Coordinates of C-alpha atoms and ligand atoms in Angstrom, one line a residue:
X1 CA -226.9 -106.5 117.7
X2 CA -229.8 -104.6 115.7
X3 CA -229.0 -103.2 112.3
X4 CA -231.4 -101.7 109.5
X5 CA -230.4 -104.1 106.4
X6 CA -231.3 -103.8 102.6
X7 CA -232.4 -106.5 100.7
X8 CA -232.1 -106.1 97.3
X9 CA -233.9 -109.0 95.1
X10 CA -235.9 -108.6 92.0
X11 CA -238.9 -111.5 92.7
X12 CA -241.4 -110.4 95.5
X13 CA -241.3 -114.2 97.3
X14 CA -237.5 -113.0 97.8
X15 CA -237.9 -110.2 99.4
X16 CA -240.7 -110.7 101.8
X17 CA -239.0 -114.6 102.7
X18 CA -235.9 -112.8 103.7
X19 CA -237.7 -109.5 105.3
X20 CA -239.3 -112.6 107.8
X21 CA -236.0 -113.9 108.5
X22 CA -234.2 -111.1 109.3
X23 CA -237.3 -109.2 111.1
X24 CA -237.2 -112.6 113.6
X25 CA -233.7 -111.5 114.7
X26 CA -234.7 -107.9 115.0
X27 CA -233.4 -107.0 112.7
X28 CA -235.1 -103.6 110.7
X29 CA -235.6 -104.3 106.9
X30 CA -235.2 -102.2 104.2
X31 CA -236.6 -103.3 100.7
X32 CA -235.3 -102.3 96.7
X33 CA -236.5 -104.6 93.7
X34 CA -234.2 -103.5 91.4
X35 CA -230.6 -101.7 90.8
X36 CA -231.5 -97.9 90.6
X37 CA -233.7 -98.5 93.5
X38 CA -231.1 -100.1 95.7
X39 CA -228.6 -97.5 94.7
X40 CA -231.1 -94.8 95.6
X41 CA -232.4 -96.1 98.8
X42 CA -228.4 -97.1 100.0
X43 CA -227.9 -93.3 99.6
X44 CA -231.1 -92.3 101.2
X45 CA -231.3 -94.2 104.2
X46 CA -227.5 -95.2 105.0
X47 CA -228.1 -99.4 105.6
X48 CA -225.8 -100.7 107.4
X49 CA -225.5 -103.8 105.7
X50 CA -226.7 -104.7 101.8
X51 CA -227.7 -107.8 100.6
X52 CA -227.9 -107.9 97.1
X53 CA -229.3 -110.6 94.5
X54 CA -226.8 -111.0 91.8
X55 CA -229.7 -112.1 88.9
X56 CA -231.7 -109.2 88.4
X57 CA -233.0 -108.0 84.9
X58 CA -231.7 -104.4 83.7
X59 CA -228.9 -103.7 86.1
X60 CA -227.2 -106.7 87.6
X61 CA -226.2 -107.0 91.3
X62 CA -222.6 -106.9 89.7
X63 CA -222.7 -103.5 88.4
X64 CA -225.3 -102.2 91.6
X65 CA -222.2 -103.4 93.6
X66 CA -219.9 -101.2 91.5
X67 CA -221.8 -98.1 92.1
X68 CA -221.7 -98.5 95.0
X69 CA -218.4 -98.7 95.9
X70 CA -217.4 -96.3 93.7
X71 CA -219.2 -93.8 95.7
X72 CA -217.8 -92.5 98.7
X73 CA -221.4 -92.1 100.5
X74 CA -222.1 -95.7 100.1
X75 CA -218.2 -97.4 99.6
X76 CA -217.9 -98.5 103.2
X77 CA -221.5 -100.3 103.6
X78 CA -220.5 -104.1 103.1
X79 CA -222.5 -105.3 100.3
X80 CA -223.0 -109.8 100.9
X81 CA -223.8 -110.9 97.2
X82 CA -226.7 -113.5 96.9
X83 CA -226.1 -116.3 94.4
X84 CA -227.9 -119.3 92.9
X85 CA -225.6 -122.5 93.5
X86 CA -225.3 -123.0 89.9
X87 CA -223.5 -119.6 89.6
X88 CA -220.1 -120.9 91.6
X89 CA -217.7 -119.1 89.2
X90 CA -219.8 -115.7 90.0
X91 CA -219.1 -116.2 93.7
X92 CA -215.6 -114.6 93.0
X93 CA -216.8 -112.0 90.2
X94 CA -218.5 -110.7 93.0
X95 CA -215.8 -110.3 95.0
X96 CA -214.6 -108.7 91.9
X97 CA -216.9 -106.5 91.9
X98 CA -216.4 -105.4 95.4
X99 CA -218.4 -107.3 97.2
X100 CA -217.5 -108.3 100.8
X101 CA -219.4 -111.2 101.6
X102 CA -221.6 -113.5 99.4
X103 CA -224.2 -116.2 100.2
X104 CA -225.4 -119.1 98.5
X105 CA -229.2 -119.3 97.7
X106 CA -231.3 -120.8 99.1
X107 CA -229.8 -119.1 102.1
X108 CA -228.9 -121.1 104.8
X109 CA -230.1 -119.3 108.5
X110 CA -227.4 -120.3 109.9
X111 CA -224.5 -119.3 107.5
X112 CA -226.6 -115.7 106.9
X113 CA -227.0 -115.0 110.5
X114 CA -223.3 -115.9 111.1
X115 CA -221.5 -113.5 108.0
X116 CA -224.1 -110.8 109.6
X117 CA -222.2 -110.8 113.0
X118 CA -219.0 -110.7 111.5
X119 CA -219.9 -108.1 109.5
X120 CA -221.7 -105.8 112.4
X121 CA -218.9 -106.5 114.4
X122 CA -216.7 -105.2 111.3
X123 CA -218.9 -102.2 111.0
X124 CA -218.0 -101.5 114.4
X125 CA -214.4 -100.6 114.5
X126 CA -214.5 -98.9 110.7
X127 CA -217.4 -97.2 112.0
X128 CA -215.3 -96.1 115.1
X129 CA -212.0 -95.3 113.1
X130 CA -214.1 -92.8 110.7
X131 CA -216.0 -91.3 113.0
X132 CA -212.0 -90.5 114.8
X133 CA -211.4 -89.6 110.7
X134 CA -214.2 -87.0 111.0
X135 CA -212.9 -85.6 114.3
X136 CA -210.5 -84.2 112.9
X137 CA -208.0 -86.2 111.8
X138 CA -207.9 -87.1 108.0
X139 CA -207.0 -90.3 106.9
X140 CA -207.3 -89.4 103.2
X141 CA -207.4 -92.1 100.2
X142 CA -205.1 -94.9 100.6
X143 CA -201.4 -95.1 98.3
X144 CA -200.8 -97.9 95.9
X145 CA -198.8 -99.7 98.9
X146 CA -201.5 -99.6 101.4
X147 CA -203.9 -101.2 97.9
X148 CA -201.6 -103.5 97.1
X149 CA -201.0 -104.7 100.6
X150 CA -205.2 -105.7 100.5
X151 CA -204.6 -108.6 98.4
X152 CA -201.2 -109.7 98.9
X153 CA -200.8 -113.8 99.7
X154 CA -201.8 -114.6 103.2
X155 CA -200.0 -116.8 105.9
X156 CA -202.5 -119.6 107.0
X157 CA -201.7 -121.3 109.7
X158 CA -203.8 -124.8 109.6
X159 CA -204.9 -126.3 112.8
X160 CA -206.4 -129.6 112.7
X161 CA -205.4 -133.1 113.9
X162 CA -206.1 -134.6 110.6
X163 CA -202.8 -135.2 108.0
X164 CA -205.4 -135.5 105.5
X165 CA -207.3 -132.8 106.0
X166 CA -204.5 -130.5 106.4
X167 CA -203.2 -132.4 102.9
X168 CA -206.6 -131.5 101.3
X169 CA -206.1 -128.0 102.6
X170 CA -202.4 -127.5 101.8
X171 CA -202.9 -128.0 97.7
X172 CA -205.1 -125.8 97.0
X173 CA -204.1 -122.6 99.0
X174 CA -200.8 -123.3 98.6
X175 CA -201.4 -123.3 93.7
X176 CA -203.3 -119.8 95.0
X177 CA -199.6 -118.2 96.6
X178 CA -200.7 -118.3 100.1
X179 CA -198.2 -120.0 102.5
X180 CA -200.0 -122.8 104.7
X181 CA -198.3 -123.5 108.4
X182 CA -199.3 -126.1 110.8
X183 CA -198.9 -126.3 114.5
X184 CA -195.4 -128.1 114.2
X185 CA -194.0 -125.3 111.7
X186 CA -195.4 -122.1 114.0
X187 CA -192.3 -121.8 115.6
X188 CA -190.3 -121.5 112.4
X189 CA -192.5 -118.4 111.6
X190 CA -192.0 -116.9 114.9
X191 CA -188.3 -116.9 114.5
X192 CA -188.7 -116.1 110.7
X193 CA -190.7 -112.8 112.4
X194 CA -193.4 -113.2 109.3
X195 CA -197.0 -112.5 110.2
X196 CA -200.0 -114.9 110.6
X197 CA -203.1 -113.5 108.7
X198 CA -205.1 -116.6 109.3
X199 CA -206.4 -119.2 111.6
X200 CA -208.0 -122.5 109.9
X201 CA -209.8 -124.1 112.5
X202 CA -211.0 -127.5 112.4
X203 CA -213.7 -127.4 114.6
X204 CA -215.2 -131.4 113.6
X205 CA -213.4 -134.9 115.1
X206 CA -210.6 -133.0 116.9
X207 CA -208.6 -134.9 119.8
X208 CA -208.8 -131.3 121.7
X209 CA -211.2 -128.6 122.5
X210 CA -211.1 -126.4 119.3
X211 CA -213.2 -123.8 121.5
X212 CA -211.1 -123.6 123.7
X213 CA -208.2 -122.8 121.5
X214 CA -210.8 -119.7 119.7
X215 CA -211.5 -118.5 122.9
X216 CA -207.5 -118.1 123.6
X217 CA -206.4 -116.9 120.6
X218 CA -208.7 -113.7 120.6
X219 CA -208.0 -113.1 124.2
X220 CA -204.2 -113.2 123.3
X221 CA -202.5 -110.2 122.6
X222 CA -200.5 -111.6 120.0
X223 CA -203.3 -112.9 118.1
X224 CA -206.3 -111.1 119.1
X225 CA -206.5 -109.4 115.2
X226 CA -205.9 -112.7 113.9
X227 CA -209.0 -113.8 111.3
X228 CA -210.3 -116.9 112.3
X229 CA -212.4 -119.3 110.4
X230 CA -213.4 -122.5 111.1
X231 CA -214.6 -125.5 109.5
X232 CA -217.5 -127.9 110.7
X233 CA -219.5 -130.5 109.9
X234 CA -222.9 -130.3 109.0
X235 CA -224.1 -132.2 112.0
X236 CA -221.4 -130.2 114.8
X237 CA -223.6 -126.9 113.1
X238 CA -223.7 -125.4 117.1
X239 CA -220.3 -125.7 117.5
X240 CA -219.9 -123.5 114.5
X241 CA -222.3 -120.8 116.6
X242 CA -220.3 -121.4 119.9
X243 CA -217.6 -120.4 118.0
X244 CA -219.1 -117.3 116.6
X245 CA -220.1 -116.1 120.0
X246 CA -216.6 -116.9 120.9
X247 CA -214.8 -114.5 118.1
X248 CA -214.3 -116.6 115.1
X249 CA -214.9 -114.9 112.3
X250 CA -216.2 -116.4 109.6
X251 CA -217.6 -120.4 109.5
X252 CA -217.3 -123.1 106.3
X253 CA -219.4 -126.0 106.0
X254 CA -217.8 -129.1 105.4
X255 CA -217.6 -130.4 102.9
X256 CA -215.6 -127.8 101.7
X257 CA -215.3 -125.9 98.3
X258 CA -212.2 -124.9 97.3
X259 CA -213.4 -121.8 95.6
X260 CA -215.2 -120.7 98.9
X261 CA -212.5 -121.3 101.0
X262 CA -209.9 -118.9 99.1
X263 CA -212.9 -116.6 98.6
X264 CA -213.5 -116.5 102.2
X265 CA -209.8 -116.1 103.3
X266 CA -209.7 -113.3 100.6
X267 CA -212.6 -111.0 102.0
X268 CA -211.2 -111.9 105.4
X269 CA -207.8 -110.9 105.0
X270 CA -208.4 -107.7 103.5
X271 CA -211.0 -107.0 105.9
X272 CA -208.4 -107.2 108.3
X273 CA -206.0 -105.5 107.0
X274 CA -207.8 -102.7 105.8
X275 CA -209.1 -102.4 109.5
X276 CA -205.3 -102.4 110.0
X277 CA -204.2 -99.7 107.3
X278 CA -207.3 -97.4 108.6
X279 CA -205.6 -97.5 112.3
X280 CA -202.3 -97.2 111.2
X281 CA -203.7 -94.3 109.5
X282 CA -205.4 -92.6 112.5
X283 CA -202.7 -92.9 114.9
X284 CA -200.2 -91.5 112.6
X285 CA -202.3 -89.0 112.1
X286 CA -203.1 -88.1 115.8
X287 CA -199.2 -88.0 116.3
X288 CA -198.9 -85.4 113.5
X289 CA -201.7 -82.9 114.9
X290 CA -199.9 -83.2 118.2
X291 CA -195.8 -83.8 117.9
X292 CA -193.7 -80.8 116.7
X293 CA -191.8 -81.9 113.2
X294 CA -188.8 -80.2 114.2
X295 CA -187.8 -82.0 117.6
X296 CA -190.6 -84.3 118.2
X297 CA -191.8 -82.7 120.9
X298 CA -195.6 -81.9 121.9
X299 CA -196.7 -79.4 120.0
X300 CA -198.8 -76.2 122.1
X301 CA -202.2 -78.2 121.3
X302 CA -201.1 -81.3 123.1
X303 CA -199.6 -79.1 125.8
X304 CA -203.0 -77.1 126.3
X305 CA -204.8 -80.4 126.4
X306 CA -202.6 -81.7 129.1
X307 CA -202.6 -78.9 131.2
X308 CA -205.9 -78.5 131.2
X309 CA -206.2 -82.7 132.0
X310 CA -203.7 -82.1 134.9
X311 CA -204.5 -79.4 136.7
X312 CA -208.0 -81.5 136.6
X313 CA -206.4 -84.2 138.2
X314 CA -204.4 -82.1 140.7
X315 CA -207.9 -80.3 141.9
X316 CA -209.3 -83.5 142.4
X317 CA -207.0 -85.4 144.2
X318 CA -204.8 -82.8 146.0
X319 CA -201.4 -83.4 144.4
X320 CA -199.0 -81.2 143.4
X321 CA -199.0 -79.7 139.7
X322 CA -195.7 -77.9 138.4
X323 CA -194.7 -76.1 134.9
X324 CA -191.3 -75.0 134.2
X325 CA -191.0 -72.6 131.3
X326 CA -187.6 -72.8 129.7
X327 CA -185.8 -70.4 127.4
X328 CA -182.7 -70.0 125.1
X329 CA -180.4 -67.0 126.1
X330 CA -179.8 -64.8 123.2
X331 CA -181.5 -67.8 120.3
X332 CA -181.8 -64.9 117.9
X333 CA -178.1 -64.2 117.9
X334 CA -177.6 -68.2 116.9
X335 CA -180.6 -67.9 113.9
X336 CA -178.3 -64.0 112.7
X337 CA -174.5 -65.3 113.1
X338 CA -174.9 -69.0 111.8
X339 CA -178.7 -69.1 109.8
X340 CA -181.9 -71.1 110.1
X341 CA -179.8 -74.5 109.6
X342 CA -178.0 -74.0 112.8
X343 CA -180.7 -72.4 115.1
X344 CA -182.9 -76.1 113.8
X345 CA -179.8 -77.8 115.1
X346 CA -179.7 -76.3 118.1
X347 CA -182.8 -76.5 118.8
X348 CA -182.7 -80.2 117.7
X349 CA -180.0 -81.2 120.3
X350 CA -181.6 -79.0 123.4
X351 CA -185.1 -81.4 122.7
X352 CA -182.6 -84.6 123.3
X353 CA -180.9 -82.9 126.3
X354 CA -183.8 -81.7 127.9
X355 CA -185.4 -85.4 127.3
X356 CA -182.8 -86.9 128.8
X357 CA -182.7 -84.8 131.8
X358 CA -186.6 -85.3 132.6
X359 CA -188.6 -88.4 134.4
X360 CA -190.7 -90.5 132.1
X361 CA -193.7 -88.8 133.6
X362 CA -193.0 -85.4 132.5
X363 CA -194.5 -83.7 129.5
X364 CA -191.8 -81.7 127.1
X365 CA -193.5 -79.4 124.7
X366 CA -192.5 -76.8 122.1
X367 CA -195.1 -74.3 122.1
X368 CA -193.2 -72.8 119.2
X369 CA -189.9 -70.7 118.6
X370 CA -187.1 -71.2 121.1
X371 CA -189.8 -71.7 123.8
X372 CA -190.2 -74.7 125.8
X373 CA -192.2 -76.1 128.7
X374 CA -192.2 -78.6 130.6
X375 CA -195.1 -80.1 132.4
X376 CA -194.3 -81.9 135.5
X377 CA -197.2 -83.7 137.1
X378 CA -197.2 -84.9 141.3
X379 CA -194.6 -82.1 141.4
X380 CA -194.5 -79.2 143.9
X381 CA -192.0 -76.3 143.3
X382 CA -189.0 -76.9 144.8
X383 CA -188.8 -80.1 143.3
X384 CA -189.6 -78.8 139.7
X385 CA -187.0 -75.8 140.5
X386 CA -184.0 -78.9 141.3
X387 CA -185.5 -80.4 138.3
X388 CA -185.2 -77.6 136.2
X389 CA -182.0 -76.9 137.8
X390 CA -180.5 -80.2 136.4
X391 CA -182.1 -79.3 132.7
X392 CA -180.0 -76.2 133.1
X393 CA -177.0 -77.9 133.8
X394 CA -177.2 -80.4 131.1
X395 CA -177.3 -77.1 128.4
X396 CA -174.8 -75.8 129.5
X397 CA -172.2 -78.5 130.4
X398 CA -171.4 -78.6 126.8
X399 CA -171.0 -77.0 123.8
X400 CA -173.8 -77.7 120.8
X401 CA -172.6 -78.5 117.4
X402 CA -172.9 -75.8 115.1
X403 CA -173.5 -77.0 111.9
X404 CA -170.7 -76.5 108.9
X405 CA -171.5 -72.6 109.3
X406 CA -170.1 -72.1 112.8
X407 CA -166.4 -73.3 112.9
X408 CA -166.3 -73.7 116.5
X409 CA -168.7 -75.0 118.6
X410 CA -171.6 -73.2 120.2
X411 CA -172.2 -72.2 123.9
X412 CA -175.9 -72.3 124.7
X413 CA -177.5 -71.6 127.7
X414 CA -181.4 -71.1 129.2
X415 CA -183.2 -69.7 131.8
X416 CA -186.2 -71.3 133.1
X417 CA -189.2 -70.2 135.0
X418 CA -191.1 -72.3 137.4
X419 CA -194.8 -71.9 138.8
X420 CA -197.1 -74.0 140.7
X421 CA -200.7 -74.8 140.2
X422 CA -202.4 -72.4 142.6
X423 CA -205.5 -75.2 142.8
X424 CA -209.3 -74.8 141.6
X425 CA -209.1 -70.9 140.4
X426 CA -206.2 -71.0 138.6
X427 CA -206.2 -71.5 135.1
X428 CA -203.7 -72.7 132.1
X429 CA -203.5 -68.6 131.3
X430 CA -202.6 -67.4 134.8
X431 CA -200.0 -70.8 135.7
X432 CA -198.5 -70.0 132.5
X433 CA -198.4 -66.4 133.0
X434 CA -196.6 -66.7 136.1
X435 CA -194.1 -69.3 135.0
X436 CA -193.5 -66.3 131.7
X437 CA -192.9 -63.8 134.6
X438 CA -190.1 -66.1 136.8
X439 CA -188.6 -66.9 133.2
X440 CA -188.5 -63.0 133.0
X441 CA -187.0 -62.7 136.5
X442 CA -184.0 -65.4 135.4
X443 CA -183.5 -63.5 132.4
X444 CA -183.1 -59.9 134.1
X445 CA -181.0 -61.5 137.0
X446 CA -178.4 -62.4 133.9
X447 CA -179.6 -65.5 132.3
X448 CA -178.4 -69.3 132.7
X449 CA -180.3 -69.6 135.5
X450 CA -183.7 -71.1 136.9
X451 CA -185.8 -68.7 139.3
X452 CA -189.7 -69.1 140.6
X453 CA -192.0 -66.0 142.1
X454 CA -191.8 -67.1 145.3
X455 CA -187.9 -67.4 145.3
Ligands
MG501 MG1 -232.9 -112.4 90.9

C-alpha cells in the first residue's frame, strides 16, 4: 500500500532519518519543519497521512493538530503524534488534541510501519464512505449522540491463557469505566445482547494458536468490525506482523503501559465507531433519496434506475420483463369529500395491500400522487395480468378505513395497466407509455379492473 506521508519535525536529522525510512517502503514523503508549514502543505497537497513532532518551537504539534482538525479540508487526514519517551503524560494530550495515532521516539520500524497499515486501511473505507457522501448523498455534521457515542466505555473482551495477565489487565481498564470479558463470560454477553468493541489478544506463551483465532474473527460475520489488538513480546516481534497481515489492528509491546493501552483502545474504538456512525449515515441516507416518506415505497428515481437495470437484464438473457401500472378510481373524490388526512390514509393502507399481494421479487413504487407501479422481473404478461388481477382483488375485497372524517368506511377500487418489455428497442418511456395507455383502456371500460394492449 503506497501513500504520500507528511513528516512534520523541526530538527533536519529528523526529517531526512524518517524521509529514508518511509521512502524504503515506498512510501512518497512530504517534508514541513515547522507548524504554519505543515498546515499549509496539509492543505496544499492533501497527505494522506501526517506525522507530526510534538516539540517544535513557535507553534507546537498540539495546536498544528488543532488546526487541523478544525478544518474541514484537512479534519479527516489522521494525524500519528511523535513523542519523546519522557513526554508519557503528553501521549494522551495528543489524543486530546485530536490526534489519532501517536508514536514513541525514537521510532521503532516496526510499531511505525504497523499503525501505518492500520491507518491506510482506515483511510480506505472513510475515503470510500465520503466519496458515496459526495455522490450525492449528504451525511452532514454528526448530533451530540453520534459525538457522545465516540468516547463512550468500551466492552473488551480479554483473551489470553494467563489468570495473571488477564488480572494485570482487568484493573486498570476496568478504574477507566470499560467493562473487561474473558472467554468464560462471552456467553453472558451474548445473551445480555451488549456489543463487543474490542479484542485483547495475547499473542506471547499461549496454549493455542492466537493467529489462528485473528484470522477467524475477521472472517466472521459477527465479528469482522471487531478492533483487535494484540499484545507480544519483544522477542515473538513477527508474530505481531503475521498478525497485522492477518487483520489485527493495532499491536502493544509487552511489557505493557497502562497509559498506552487505554490510549490505544480509545483511538481504536472511536475509529471504529466513527467508521460505523459514517455508514449508518450513508445508508440511511441512500434509503431517503430513494423510499417515498408517505408509504415507504420506491420513490420514481429508484423505479427509473430499476427499470432501466431490468430491462438490461431481460435484453441480455432473454427473460421476460413486465410493468403493471396501477390506479385509484376516483382518488380525487376521497382527497374533496374527506381531506388530505384521509386520501394519506388511504393511500397508506393500498401500499400494505398491494405489498402483500406481490412476490418478494417485485418492485412497488410510487412515482407520485395516487399512481403506482409495479415492476415485475422474469414476468411475461399474462402472468403480470393474474398478478395484477390478485392486487385488484385485494382493494377491493374490503373497505379502507377512513379516518375520524369519514363516518363509514371507504370503498376503493383501481384499475391497472399491464405492458411487456418489447426487448432491445424499447425503452422505460415507450413500456411505460403503453402500460399508461392499458391503465387508460381499464378506466374507459368502467374501472376496477386490470386490462393490457394486447387483451
Ligand atoms: Mg522537535
Amino acid at each position: 500500500m503506497s501513500a504520500r506521508i507528511l513528516v512534520v519535525d523541526d530538527i533536519l536529522a529528523n526529517r531526512r532519518l524518517m524521509q529514508a525510512k518511509l521512502e524504503a517502503k515506498y512510501y512518497s514523503v512530504l517534508l514541513a519543519e515547522n507548524g504554519p508549514q505543515a498546515i499549509e502543505v496539509a492543505h496544499s497537497s492533501a497527505p494522506e497521512i501526517i506525522l507530526l513532532d510534538v516539540m517544535m518551537p513557535g507553534m507546537d504539534g498540539y495546536e498544528v493538530c488543532r488546526q487541523l482538525k478544525a478544518s474541514p479540508e484537512t479534519a479527516h487526514i489522521p494525524v500519528v503524534m511523535l513523542t519523546a519517551l519522557s513526554e508519557t503524560a503528553d501521549r494522551v494530550r495528543g489524543l486530546d488534541a485530536g490526534a489519532d495515532d501517536f508514536l514513541t521516539k525514537p521510532v521503532d520500524d516496526f510499531a511505525l510501519m504497523s499503525r501505518l497499515n492500520a491507518l491506510l486501511r482506515y483511510n480506505a473505507v472513510t475515503t470510500e464512505l465520503r466519496q458515496r457522501e459526495a455522490s450525492g448523498v449528504k451525511i452532514g455534521a454528526f448530533n451530540e449522540d453520534e459525538a457522545s457515542t465516540l468516547n463512550r466505555p468500551v466492552n473488551v473482551l480479554v483473551v489470553d491463557t494467563s489468570p495473571y495477565n488477564i488480572k494485570r489487565l482487568r484493573e486498570p481498564l476496568e478504574r477507566a469505566g470499560h467493562s473487561v470479558i474473558t472467554l468464560e463470560e462471552a456467553d453472558a454477553l451474548k445473551k445480555s445482547n451488549e456489543k463487543l468493541d474490542v479484542v485483547l489478544l495475547g499473542l506471547s506463551n499461549q496454549g493455542y494458536d492466537p493467529l489462528r483465532l485473528c484470522a477467524h474473527l475477521r472472517t466472521n460475520d459477527a465479528t469482522r468490525a471487531l478492533s483487535i489488538i494484540v499484545t507480544v513480546d519483544e522477542r515473538d516481534i513477527d508474530l505481531a506482523g503475521r498478525a497485522l497481515e492477518l487483520g489485527a489492528s493495532d499491536v502493544i509491546q509487552q511489557p505493557l503501559a497502562v497509559e498506552e493501552l487505554l490510549a490505544r483502545i480509545r483511538t481504536q474504538t472511536r475509529r471504529s465507531r466513527y467508521v460505523e456512525i459514517l455508514r449508518n449515515r450513508v445508508d440511511r441516507g441512500l434509503e431517503l433519496s430513494v423510499i417515498d416518506q408517505l408509504t415507504g415505497l420506491y420513490n420514481r428515481r429508484y423505479m427509473n434506475n430499476q427499470l432501466s437495470l431490468w430491462m438490461k437484464r431481460s435484453s441480455m438473457g432473454g427473460t421476460p420483463l413486465s410493468v403493471v401500472s396501477v390506479d385509484i378510481d376516483h382518488f380525487k373524490k376521497v382527497n374533496d369529500v374527506y381531506g388530505h388526512e384521509a386520501g394519506d390514509r388511504v393511500l397508506k393502507e393500498f401500499a400494505e395491500r398491494i405489498m402483500a399481494n406481490v412476490r418478494p421479487k417485485d418492485i412497488v413504487c410510487r412515482p407520485g400522487g395516487e399512481e403506482f407501479l409495479v415492476i415485475m422481473p422474469e414476468t411475461g404478461g399474462d402472468l403480470a395480468c393474474s398478478a395484477a388481477e390478485r392486487i385488484r382483488r385485494a382493494i377491493a375485497a374490503e373497505p379502507f378505513d377512513g379516518g375520524t372524517r369519514s363516518s363509514s368506511r371507504l370503498e376503493v377500487t383501481v384499475s391497472a395497466g399491464v405492458a411487456t418489455f418489447q426487448g432491445d428497442e424499447d425503452t422505460i418511456a415507450d413500456m411505460m407509455r403503453r402500460a399508461d395507455d392499458a391503465l387508460y383502456k381499464a378506466k374507459s371500460a368502467g374501472r376496477n379492473q386490470v386490462k393490457s394492449l394486447a387483451a
